[in-house]
PDB file of C-alpha atoms in Angstrom:
ATOM      1  CA  UNK A   6     -21.457  27.161  -5.767  1.00 55.00           C
ATOM      2  CA  UNK A   7     -22.654  25.010  -2.869  1.00 72.00           C
ATOM      3  CA  UNK A   8     -20.180  22.354  -1.772  1.00 82.00           C
ATOM      4  CA  UNK A   9     -21.472  19.059  -0.399  1.00 96.00           C
ATOM      5  CA  UNK A  10     -19.727  17.740   2.692  1.00 98.00           C
ATOM      6  CA  UNK A  11     -19.230  14.299   4.184  1.00 98.00           C
ATOM      7  CA  UNK A  12     -17.762  12.966   7.416  1.00 98.00           C
ATOM      8  CA  UNK A  13     -16.398   9.419   7.558  1.00 98.00           C
ATOM      9  CA  UNK A  14     -15.933   7.818  10.982  1.00 98.00           C
ATOM     10  CA  UNK A  15     -13.842   4.659  11.179  1.00 97.00           C
ATOM     11  CA  UNK A  16     -13.605   1.763  13.607  1.00 96.00           C
ATOM     12  CA  UNK A  17     -11.486   1.477  16.741  1.00 94.00           C
ATOM     13  CA  UNK A  18     -13.392   0.079  19.705  1.00 94.00           C
ATOM     14  CA  UNK A  19     -14.409   2.151  22.706  1.00 96.00           C
ATOM     15  CA  UNK A  20     -11.014   3.864  22.498  1.00 97.00           C
ATOM     16  CA  UNK A  21     -11.849   4.874  18.938  1.00 97.00           C
ATOM     17  CA  UNK A  22     -15.221   6.252  19.986  1.00 98.00           C
ATOM     18  CA  UNK A  23     -13.608   8.465  22.617  1.00 98.00           C
ATOM     19  CA  UNK A  24     -10.803   9.548  20.291  1.00 98.00           C
ATOM     20  CA  UNK A  25     -13.193  10.557  17.496  1.00 98.00           C
ATOM     21  CA  UNK A  26     -15.356  12.519  19.914  1.00 98.00           C
ATOM     22  CA  UNK A  27     -12.235  14.251  21.212  1.00 98.00           C
ATOM     23  CA  UNK A  28     -11.108  15.209  17.713  1.00 98.00           C
ATOM     24  CA  UNK A  29     -14.566  16.543  16.849  1.00 98.00           C
ATOM     25  CA  UNK A  30     -14.768  18.478  20.117  1.00 98.00           C
ATOM     26  CA  UNK A  31     -11.403  20.181  19.662  1.00 98.00           C
ATOM     27  CA  UNK A  32     -12.174  21.087  16.064  1.00 98.00           C
ATOM     28  CA  UNK A  33     -15.558  22.521  17.066  1.00 98.00           C
ATOM     29  CA  UNK A  34     -13.929  24.641  19.763  1.00 97.00           C
ATOM     30  CA  UNK A  35     -11.577  25.955  17.066  1.00 97.00           C
ATOM     31  CA  UNK A  36     -14.541  26.889  14.867  1.00 97.00           C
ATOM     32  CA  UNK A  37     -14.562  23.837  12.585  1.00 98.00           C
ATOM     33  CA  UNK A  38     -17.826  21.950  13.083  1.00 98.00           C
ATOM     34  CA  UNK A  39     -17.660  18.636  11.256  1.00 98.00           C
ATOM     35  CA  UNK A  40     -20.886  17.459  12.890  1.00 97.00           C
ATOM     36  CA  UNK A  41     -22.925  19.448  10.340  1.00 97.00           C
ATOM     37  CA  UNK A  42     -21.742  17.237   7.472  1.00 98.00           C
ATOM     38  CA  UNK A  43     -24.488  16.497   4.981  1.00 97.00           C
ATOM     39  CA  UNK A  44     -23.581  12.803   4.918  1.00 98.00           C
ATOM     40  CA  UNK A  45     -22.076  10.770   7.742  1.00 98.00           C
ATOM     41  CA  UNK A  46     -20.760   7.248   7.230  1.00 98.00           C
ATOM     42  CA  UNK A  47     -20.035   5.243  10.353  1.00 98.00           C
ATOM     43  CA  UNK A  48     -18.256   1.926  10.675  1.00 98.00           C
ATOM     44  CA  UNK A  49     -18.026   0.033  13.979  1.00 97.00           C
ATOM     45  CA  UNK A  50     -16.947   2.648  16.570  1.00 97.00           C
ATOM     46  CA  UNK A  51     -17.722   5.266  13.943  1.00 98.00           C
ATOM     47  CA  UNK A  52     -21.286   3.971  13.665  1.00 98.00           C
ATOM     48  CA  UNK A  53     -21.798   4.679  17.364  1.00 98.00           C
ATOM     49  CA  UNK A  54     -20.308   8.170  17.041  1.00 98.00           C
ATOM     50  CA  UNK A  55     -22.263   8.926  13.876  1.00 98.00           C
ATOM     51  CA  UNK A  56     -25.512   7.890  15.525  1.00 98.00           C
ATOM     52  CA  UNK A  57     -24.668   9.980  18.600  1.00 97.00           C
ATOM     53  CA  UNK A  58     -24.046  13.032  16.433  1.00 97.00           C
ATOM     54  CA  UNK A  59     -27.335  12.580  14.605  1.00 96.00           C
ATOM     55  CA  UNK A  60     -29.332  12.431  17.838  1.00 92.00           C
ATOM     56  CA  UNK A  61     -28.476  16.075  18.433  1.00 90.00           C
ATOM     57  CA  UNK A  62     -26.627  15.389  21.684  1.00 93.00           C
ATOM     58  CA  UNK A  63     -23.927  18.012  22.220  1.00 96.00           C
ATOM     59  CA  UNK A  64     -20.229  17.260  21.937  1.00 98.00           C
ATOM     60  CA  UNK A  65     -19.860  18.524  25.484  1.00 97.00           C
ATOM     61  CA  UNK A  66     -22.284  15.856  26.684  1.00 97.00           C
ATOM     62  CA  UNK A  67     -20.636  13.162  24.573  1.00 98.00           C
ATOM     63  CA  UNK A  68     -17.238  14.079  26.011  1.00 98.00           C
ATOM     64  CA  UNK A  69     -18.645  13.902  29.533  1.00 97.00           C
ATOM     65  CA  UNK A  70     -19.881  10.369  28.838  1.00 96.00           C
ATOM     66  CA  UNK A  71     -16.310   9.272  28.121  1.00 97.00           C
ATOM     67  CA  UNK A  72     -15.208  10.408  31.569  1.00 96.00           C
ATOM     68  CA  UNK A  73     -17.837   8.478  33.513  1.00 95.00           C
ATOM     69  CA  UNK A  74     -16.159   5.801  35.686  1.00 93.00           C
ATOM     70  CA  UNK A  75     -16.114   2.378  34.061  1.00 90.00           C
ATOM     71  CA  UNK A  76     -18.444   0.854  36.634  1.00 89.00           C
ATOM     72  CA  UNK A  77     -21.112   3.442  35.794  1.00 89.00           C
ATOM     73  CA  UNK A  78     -20.508   3.635  32.051  1.00 90.00           C
ATOM     74  CA  UNK A  79     -22.834   0.837  30.937  1.00 90.00           C
ATOM     75  CA  UNK A  80     -19.932  -0.681  28.964  1.00 92.00           C
ATOM     76  CA  UNK A  81     -18.868  -4.317  29.155  1.00 91.00           C
ATOM     77  CA  UNK A  82     -15.232  -5.090  29.896  1.00 85.00           C
ATOM     78  CA  UNK A  83     -13.190  -7.535  27.834  1.00 79.00           C
ATOM     79  CA  UNK A  84     -10.064  -8.890  29.510  1.00 69.00           C
ATOM     80  CA  UNK A  85      -8.350 -10.297  26.431  1.00 59.00           C
ATOM     81  CA  UNK A  86      -5.470  -8.505  24.727  1.00 54.00           C
ATOM     82  CA  UNK A  87      -7.111  -9.716  21.488  1.00 63.00           C
ATOM     83  CA  UNK A  88      -3.963 -11.590  20.380  1.00 68.00           C
ATOM     84  CA  UNK A  89      -5.825 -14.900  20.093  1.00 71.00           C
ATOM     85  CA  UNK A  90      -8.587 -13.262  18.112  1.00 74.00           C
ATOM     86  CA  UNK A  91      -6.099 -11.782  15.667  1.00 73.00           C
ATOM     87  CA  UNK A  92      -4.667 -15.264  15.139  1.00 79.00           C
ATOM     88  CA  UNK A  93      -8.158 -16.492  14.244  1.00 79.00           C
ATOM     89  CA  UNK A  94      -8.601 -13.608  11.842  1.00 81.00           C
ATOM     90  CA  UNK A  95      -5.237 -14.323  10.223  1.00 81.00           C
ATOM     91  CA  UNK A  96      -6.241 -17.966   9.680  1.00 85.00           C
ATOM     92  CA  UNK A  97      -9.319 -16.784   7.773  1.00 87.00           C
ATOM     93  CA  UNK A  98      -7.087 -15.270   5.101  1.00 84.00           C
ATOM     94  CA  UNK A  99      -5.377 -18.562   4.234  1.00 85.00           C
ATOM     95  CA  UNK A 100      -6.588 -19.681   0.832  1.00 85.00           C
ATOM     96  CA  UNK A 101      -9.582 -17.338   0.761  1.00 86.00           C
ATOM     97  CA  UNK A 102     -10.295 -16.847  -2.964  1.00 89.00           C
ATOM     98  CA  UNK A 103     -12.013 -13.480  -2.609  1.00 92.00           C
ATOM     99  CA  UNK A 104     -13.279 -10.882  -0.146  1.00 93.00           C
ATOM    100  CA  UNK A 105     -16.740 -12.429   0.094  1.00 94.00           C
ATOM    101  CA  UNK A 106     -15.333 -15.793   1.180  1.00 95.00           C
ATOM    102  CA  UNK A 107     -13.031 -14.055   3.654  1.00 93.00           C
ATOM    103  CA  UNK A 108     -16.007 -12.280   5.183  1.00 95.00           C
ATOM    104  CA  UNK A 109     -17.970 -15.560   5.313  1.00 96.00           C
ATOM    105  CA  UNK A 110     -15.113 -17.092   7.281  1.00 95.00           C
ATOM    106  CA  UNK A 111     -15.034 -14.141   9.652  1.00 94.00           C
ATOM    107  CA  UNK A 112     -18.782 -14.548   9.986  1.00 96.00           C
ATOM    108  CA  UNK A 113     -18.320 -18.184  10.991  1.00 95.00           C
ATOM    109  CA  UNK A 114     -15.813 -17.101  13.640  1.00 93.00           C
ATOM    110  CA  UNK A 115     -18.469 -14.760  14.974  1.00 95.00           C
ATOM    111  CA  UNK A 116     -21.314 -17.276  14.827  1.00 96.00           C
ATOM    112  CA  UNK A 117     -19.292 -19.997  16.564  1.00 94.00           C
ATOM    113  CA  UNK A 118     -17.720 -17.893  19.318  1.00 91.00           C
ATOM    114  CA  UNK A 119     -19.008 -17.945  22.910  1.00 91.00           C
ATOM    115  CA  UNK A 120     -20.051 -14.390  23.764  1.00 92.00           C
ATOM    116  CA  UNK A 121     -22.401 -12.465  26.009  1.00 94.00           C
ATOM    117  CA  UNK A 122     -26.085 -12.679  25.148  1.00 96.00           C
ATOM    118  CA  UNK A 123     -27.177 -10.576  22.204  1.00 97.00           C
ATOM    119  CA  UNK A 124     -29.666  -8.726  24.421  1.00 97.00           C
ATOM    120  CA  UNK A 125     -26.898  -7.721  26.862  1.00 96.00           C
ATOM    121  CA  UNK A 126     -24.792  -6.307  24.072  1.00 97.00           C
ATOM    122  CA  UNK A 127     -27.779  -4.469  22.587  1.00 97.00           C
ATOM    123  CA  UNK A 128     -28.355  -2.831  25.972  1.00 97.00           C
ATOM    124  CA  UNK A 129     -24.822  -1.399  25.793  1.00 96.00           C
ATOM    125  CA  UNK A 130     -25.534   0.162  22.402  1.00 97.00           C
ATOM    126  CA  UNK A 131     -28.828   1.553  23.690  1.00 97.00           C
ATOM    127  CA  UNK A 132     -26.994   3.161  26.604  1.00 95.00           C
ATOM    128  CA  UNK A 133     -24.635   4.953  24.212  1.00 96.00           C
ATOM    129  CA  UNK A 134     -27.481   6.664  22.358  1.00 96.00           C
ATOM    130  CA  UNK A 135     -29.667   9.344  23.888  1.00 94.00           C
ATOM    131  CA  UNK A 136     -32.218   8.830  21.082  1.00 95.00           C
ATOM    132  CA  UNK A 137     -33.022   5.420  19.609  1.00 97.00           C
ATOM    133  CA  UNK A 138     -34.744   6.504  16.404  1.00 97.00           C
ATOM    134  CA  UNK A 139     -33.220   7.495  13.079  1.00 98.00           C
ATOM    135  CA  UNK A 140     -33.137  11.234  12.489  1.00 97.00           C
ATOM    136  CA  UNK A 141     -33.816  12.918   9.147  1.00 97.00           C
ATOM    137  CA  UNK A 142     -30.076  13.248   8.560  1.00 97.00           C
ATOM    138  CA  UNK A 143     -28.143  11.190   6.009  1.00 98.00           C
ATOM    139  CA  UNK A 144     -26.439   8.678   8.297  1.00 98.00           C
ATOM    140  CA  UNK A 145     -25.152   5.442   6.776  1.00 98.00           C
ATOM    141  CA  UNK A 146     -24.151   2.559   9.032  1.00 98.00           C
ATOM    142  CA  UNK A 147     -22.134  -0.355   7.683  1.00 98.00           C
ATOM    143  CA  UNK A 148     -22.314  -4.062   8.493  1.00 98.00           C
ATOM    144  CA  UNK A 149     -21.606  -7.490   6.989  1.00 98.00           C
ATOM    145  CA  UNK A 150     -23.983 -10.446   6.745  1.00 98.00           C
ATOM    146  CA  UNK A 151     -22.342 -13.161   8.860  1.00 98.00           C
ATOM    147  CA  UNK A 152     -23.784 -15.956   6.710  1.00 97.00           C
ATOM    148  CA  UNK A 153     -23.329 -14.671   3.164  1.00 98.00           C
ATOM    149  CA  UNK A 154     -20.431 -12.250   3.648  1.00 97.00           C
ATOM    150  CA  UNK A 155     -22.416  -9.582   1.805  1.00 98.00           C
ATOM    151  CA  UNK A 156     -21.819  -5.953   2.709  1.00 98.00           C
ATOM    152  CA  UNK A 157     -24.836  -3.982   3.900  1.00 98.00           C
ATOM    153  CA  UNK A 158     -25.456  -0.303   4.459  1.00 98.00           C
ATOM    154  CA  UNK A 159     -28.289   0.694   6.784  1.00 98.00           C
ATOM    155  CA  UNK A 160     -29.929   4.108   6.798  1.00 98.00           C
ATOM    156  CA  UNK A 161     -33.218   5.666   7.824  1.00 98.00           C
ATOM    157  CA  UNK A 162     -34.968   4.085   4.817  1.00 98.00           C
ATOM    158  CA  UNK A 163     -33.797   0.511   5.516  1.00 97.00           C
ATOM    159  CA  UNK A 164     -36.550  -0.412   7.959  1.00 97.00           C
ATOM    160  CA  UNK A 165     -33.951  -1.492  10.524  1.00 98.00           C
ATOM    161  CA  UNK A 166     -34.024   0.004  14.048  1.00 98.00           C
ATOM    162  CA  UNK A 167     -31.126   2.397  14.671  1.00 98.00           C
ATOM    163  CA  UNK A 168     -29.925   0.494  17.747  1.00 98.00           C
ATOM    164  CA  UNK A 169     -29.803  -2.777  15.791  1.00 98.00           C
ATOM    165  CA  UNK A 170     -27.939  -1.163  12.889  1.00 98.00           C
ATOM    166  CA  UNK A 171     -25.304   0.333  15.202  1.00 98.00           C
ATOM    167  CA  UNK A 172     -25.019  -2.885  17.222  1.00 98.00           C
ATOM    168  CA  UNK A 173     -24.456  -4.840  13.999  1.00 98.00           C
ATOM    169  CA  UNK A 174     -21.758  -2.441  12.847  1.00 98.00           C
ATOM    170  CA  UNK A 175     -20.016  -2.779  16.222  1.00 97.00           C
ATOM    171  CA  UNK A 176     -20.252  -6.594  16.429  1.00 97.00           C
ATOM    172  CA  UNK A 177     -16.559  -7.525  16.415  1.00 94.00           C
ATOM    173  CA  UNK A 178     -16.331 -11.213  15.393  1.00 94.00           C
ATOM    174  CA  UNK A 179     -15.269 -13.459  18.221  1.00 91.00           C
ATOM    175  CA  UNK A 180     -15.910 -10.784  20.851  1.00 92.00           C
ATOM    176  CA  UNK A 181     -19.519  -9.619  20.494  1.00 95.00           C
ATOM    177  CA  UNK A 182     -22.480 -11.644  19.263  1.00 97.00           C
ATOM    178  CA  UNK A 183     -23.692 -11.192  15.685  1.00 98.00           C
ATOM    179  CA  UNK A 184     -26.842  -9.083  15.604  1.00 98.00           C
ATOM    180  CA  UNK A 185     -30.127 -10.533  14.396  1.00 98.00           C
ATOM    181  CA  UNK A 186     -31.834  -8.387  11.776  1.00 98.00           C
ATOM    182  CA  UNK A 187     -34.697 -10.000   9.899  1.00 95.00           C
ATOM    183  CA  UNK A 188     -33.745 -13.545   8.980  1.00 95.00           C
ATOM    184  CA  UNK A 189     -29.993 -13.056   9.128  1.00 97.00           C
ATOM    185  CA  UNK A 190     -27.250 -12.019  11.542  1.00 98.00           C
ATOM    186  CA  UNK A 191     -24.723  -9.274  11.046  1.00 98.00           C
ATOM    187  CA  UNK A 192     -21.185  -8.436  12.090  1.00 98.00           C
ATOM    188  CA  UNK A 193     -18.840  -5.473  12.173  1.00 97.00           C
ATOM    189  CA  UNK A 194     -18.777  -3.301   9.049  1.00 96.00           C
ATOM    190  CA  UNK A 195     -15.022  -3.047   9.534  1.00 95.00           C
ATOM    191  CA  UNK A 196     -14.716  -6.551   8.121  1.00 95.00           C
ATOM    192  CA  UNK A 197     -15.089  -4.943   4.694  1.00 96.00           C
ATOM    193  CA  UNK A 198     -13.091  -1.751   5.324  1.00 95.00           C
ATOM    194  CA  UNK A 199     -11.953   0.196   8.357  1.00 94.00           C
ATOM    195  CA  UNK A 200     -13.789   3.283   7.140  1.00 96.00           C
ATOM    196  CA  UNK A 201     -15.842   2.328   4.039  1.00 97.00           C
ATOM    197  CA  UNK A 202     -15.075   5.812   2.768  1.00 97.00           C
ATOM    198  CA  UNK A 203     -16.160   4.917  -0.760  1.00 97.00           C
ATOM    199  CA  UNK A 204     -19.749   5.406   0.446  1.00 98.00           C
ATOM    200  CA  UNK A 205     -19.280   9.188   0.299  1.00 98.00           C
ATOM    201  CA  UNK A 206     -18.314   9.225  -3.363  1.00 96.00           C
ATOM    202  CA  UNK A 207     -19.921  12.270  -4.950  1.00 96.00           C
ATOM    203  CA  UNK A 208     -19.307  14.583  -2.007  1.00 97.00           C
ATOM    204  CA  UNK A 209     -17.144  17.618  -2.735  1.00 97.00           C
ATOM    205  CA  UNK A 210     -15.383  17.819   0.630  1.00 98.00           C
ATOM    206  CA  UNK A 211     -14.652  14.778   2.795  1.00 98.00           C
ATOM    207  CA  UNK A 212     -13.007  14.469   6.193  1.00 98.00           C
ATOM    208  CA  UNK A 213     -12.084  10.978   7.389  1.00 98.00           C
ATOM    209  CA  UNK A 214     -11.374  10.199  11.048  1.00 98.00           C
ATOM    210  CA  UNK A 215      -9.461   6.955  11.320  1.00 97.00           C
ATOM    211  CA  UNK A 216      -8.449   5.590  14.729  1.00 96.00           C
ATOM    212  CA  UNK A 217      -6.770   2.770  12.781  1.00 88.00           C
ATOM    213  CA  UNK A 218      -5.746   3.542   9.186  1.00 74.00           C
ATOM    214  CA  UNK A 219      -5.145  -0.159   8.399  1.00 70.00           C
ATOM    215  CA  UNK A 220      -7.442  -3.133   8.937  1.00 72.00           C
ATOM    216  CA  UNK A 221      -9.388  -5.239   6.459  1.00 77.00           C
ATOM    217  CA  UNK A 222      -9.829  -4.239   2.844  1.00 80.00           C
ATOM    218  CA  UNK A 223      -8.413  -1.063   1.318  1.00 87.00           C
ATOM    219  CA  UNK A 224      -6.313   1.319   3.377  1.00 91.00           C
ATOM    220  CA  UNK A 225      -7.654   4.691   4.400  1.00 94.00           C
ATOM    221  CA  UNK A 226      -5.149   6.412   2.168  1.00 94.00           C
ATOM    222  CA  UNK A 227      -6.172   4.191  -0.728  1.00 94.00           C
ATOM    223  CA  UNK A 228      -9.822   5.109  -0.249  1.00 96.00           C
ATOM    224  CA  UNK A 229      -8.911   8.783   0.118  1.00 97.00           C
ATOM    225  CA  UNK A 230      -6.892   8.641  -3.118  1.00 97.00           C
ATOM    226  CA  UNK A 231      -9.853   7.120  -4.959  1.00 97.00           C
ATOM    227  CA  UNK A 232     -12.153   9.886  -3.712  1.00 98.00           C
ATOM    228  CA  UNK A 233      -9.617  12.533  -4.756  1.00 98.00           C
ATOM    229  CA  UNK A 234      -9.376  10.942  -8.192  1.00 98.00           C
ATOM    230  CA  UNK A 235     -13.159  11.310  -8.455  1.00 97.00           C
ATOM    231  CA  UNK A 236     -12.851  15.041  -7.747  1.00 97.00           C
ATOM    232  CA  UNK A 237     -13.300  15.359  -3.988  1.00 98.00           C
ATOM    233  CA  UNK A 238     -11.161  17.355  -1.585  1.00 98.00           C
ATOM    234  CA  UNK A 239     -10.246  14.832   1.115  1.00 98.00           C
ATOM    235  CA  UNK A 240      -8.484  15.249   4.444  1.00 98.00           C
ATOM    236  CA  UNK A 241      -7.639  12.358   6.758  1.00 98.00           C
ATOM    237  CA  UNK A 242      -6.994  12.540  10.485  1.00 98.00           C
ATOM    238  CA  UNK A 243      -5.510   9.248  11.646  1.00 97.00           C
ATOM    239  CA  UNK A 244      -4.516   8.443  15.202  1.00 97.00           C
ATOM    240  CA  UNK A 245      -0.842   9.269  15.652  1.00 97.00           C
ATOM    241  CA  UNK A 246       1.750   7.389  17.684  1.00 97.00           C
ATOM    242  CA  UNK A 247       0.807   9.118  20.929  1.00 98.00           C
ATOM    243  CA  UNK A 248      -2.889   8.424  20.443  1.00 98.00           C
ATOM    244  CA  UNK A 249      -2.218   4.780  19.610  1.00 96.00           C
ATOM    245  CA  UNK A 250      -0.178   4.476  22.788  1.00 96.00           C
ATOM    246  CA  UNK A 251      -3.155   5.809  24.747  1.00 97.00           C
ATOM    247  CA  UNK A 252      -5.369   3.150  23.140  1.00 95.00           C
ATOM    248  CA  UNK A 253      -3.132   0.464  24.629  1.00 91.00           C
ATOM    249  CA  UNK A 254      -3.333  -3.200  23.640  1.00 88.00           C
ATOM    250  CA  UNK A 255      -7.090  -3.542  24.085  1.00 89.00           C
ATOM    251  CA  UNK A 256      -9.188  -0.875  22.375  1.00 91.00           C
ATOM    252  CA  UNK A 257     -12.329  -2.528  23.772  1.00 92.00           C
ATOM    253  CA  UNK A 258     -11.328  -1.754  27.368  1.00 93.00           C
ATOM    254  CA  UNK A 259     -13.587   1.026  28.720  1.00 95.00           C
ATOM    255  CA  UNK A 260     -10.616   2.271  30.778  1.00 95.00           C
ATOM    256  CA  UNK A 261      -9.091   3.574  27.526  1.00 96.00           C
ATOM    257  CA  UNK A 262     -11.854   6.141  27.040  1.00 97.00           C
ATOM    258  CA  UNK A 263     -10.433   9.017  29.089  1.00 98.00           C
ATOM    259  CA  UNK A 264      -6.869   8.862  27.689  1.00 98.00           C
ATOM    260  CA  UNK A 265      -8.212   8.367  24.146  1.00 98.00           C
ATOM    261  CA  UNK A 266     -10.501  11.383  24.525  1.00 98.00           C
ATOM    262  CA  UNK A 267      -7.555  13.471  25.720  1.00 98.00           C
ATOM    263  CA  UNK A 268      -5.399  12.469  22.768  1.00 98.00           C
ATOM    264  CA  UNK A 269      -8.246  13.020  20.329  1.00 98.00           C
ATOM    265  CA  UNK A 270      -8.628  16.558  21.629  1.00 98.00           C
ATOM    266  CA  UNK A 271      -4.890  17.075  21.271  1.00 98.00           C
ATOM    267  CA  UNK A 272      -4.894  15.910  17.663  1.00 98.00           C
ATOM    268  CA  UNK A 273      -8.002  17.900  16.819  1.00 98.00           C
ATOM    269  CA  UNK A 274      -6.373  21.069  18.139  1.00 98.00           C
ATOM    270  CA  UNK A 275      -3.254  20.383  16.065  1.00 98.00           C
ATOM    271  CA  UNK A 276      -5.251  19.729  12.889  1.00 97.00           C
ATOM    272  CA  UNK A 277      -7.770  22.566  12.987  1.00 96.00           C
ATOM    273  CA  UNK A 278      -6.011  24.871  10.507  1.00 97.00           C
ATOM    274  CA  UNK A 279      -5.613  22.103   7.927  1.00 97.00           C
ATOM    275  CA  UNK A 280      -9.252  21.062   8.228  1.00 98.00           C
ATOM    276  CA  UNK A 281     -10.547  24.639   8.374  1.00 97.00           C
ATOM    277  CA  UNK A 282      -8.873  25.311   5.026  1.00 96.00           C
ATOM    278  CA  UNK A 283     -11.265  22.916   3.285  1.00 96.00           C
ATOM    279  CA  UNK A 284     -14.337  22.882   5.564  1.00 95.00           C
ATOM    280  CA  UNK A 285     -16.455  25.992   5.250  1.00 74.00           C
TER     281      UNK A 285
END
């Protein structure tokens, strides 16, 4: 019987992008190629990685990108340790009656914050992708409407340019500008869940890469448990203590890419037997 496979890629800034690529690279070198998954769901950093995988660019090339010096990387540097931003996020929870209202409040943080121009941020996302068009593969990119708080999933049938979809998913409130799509503006899909793993319900085998297993909404383990209850075989690779130390206090700092890539490769090498047991 044919087993359907899915790969879920969670959020984690530029450090998370590098870490996920490192995990995937090490697993591939060990004979476990997760990039062939029939469905890929990407949230925030995971949206960028998912889109990169679906362009057909090799893992070797994607790894090399993470080692390019910061000044030549095309990335924008953020000096903040993000502590102030986390305080703003925490304030959004006070008295919020439901998840939709919480996401509306986070949207207002994003809409009101002074940031770089939307076009400058879009150029960064463009530079991360070697191809700017959707492929025929089943890639699903998550985002949240900054005005309504509604959750959105973009794919090749949505009529939304790939670069815009990925930019929206990566638009951390208070740091990056919300992304204009149609008549609305969108923010990070991680404002609903760090991985949005429920979007792969129905797949037989699921692997979740989670730079941060916590975050907004359900935990990664909670989502994994729900998928298992529905009949899926699910394995989670979450960043361990050593990887988190490599991420540092600012996962948006492009200087974290090389150490995060290294630790992702280390974890991928450690996990290959466990993942190989389910991924065939």
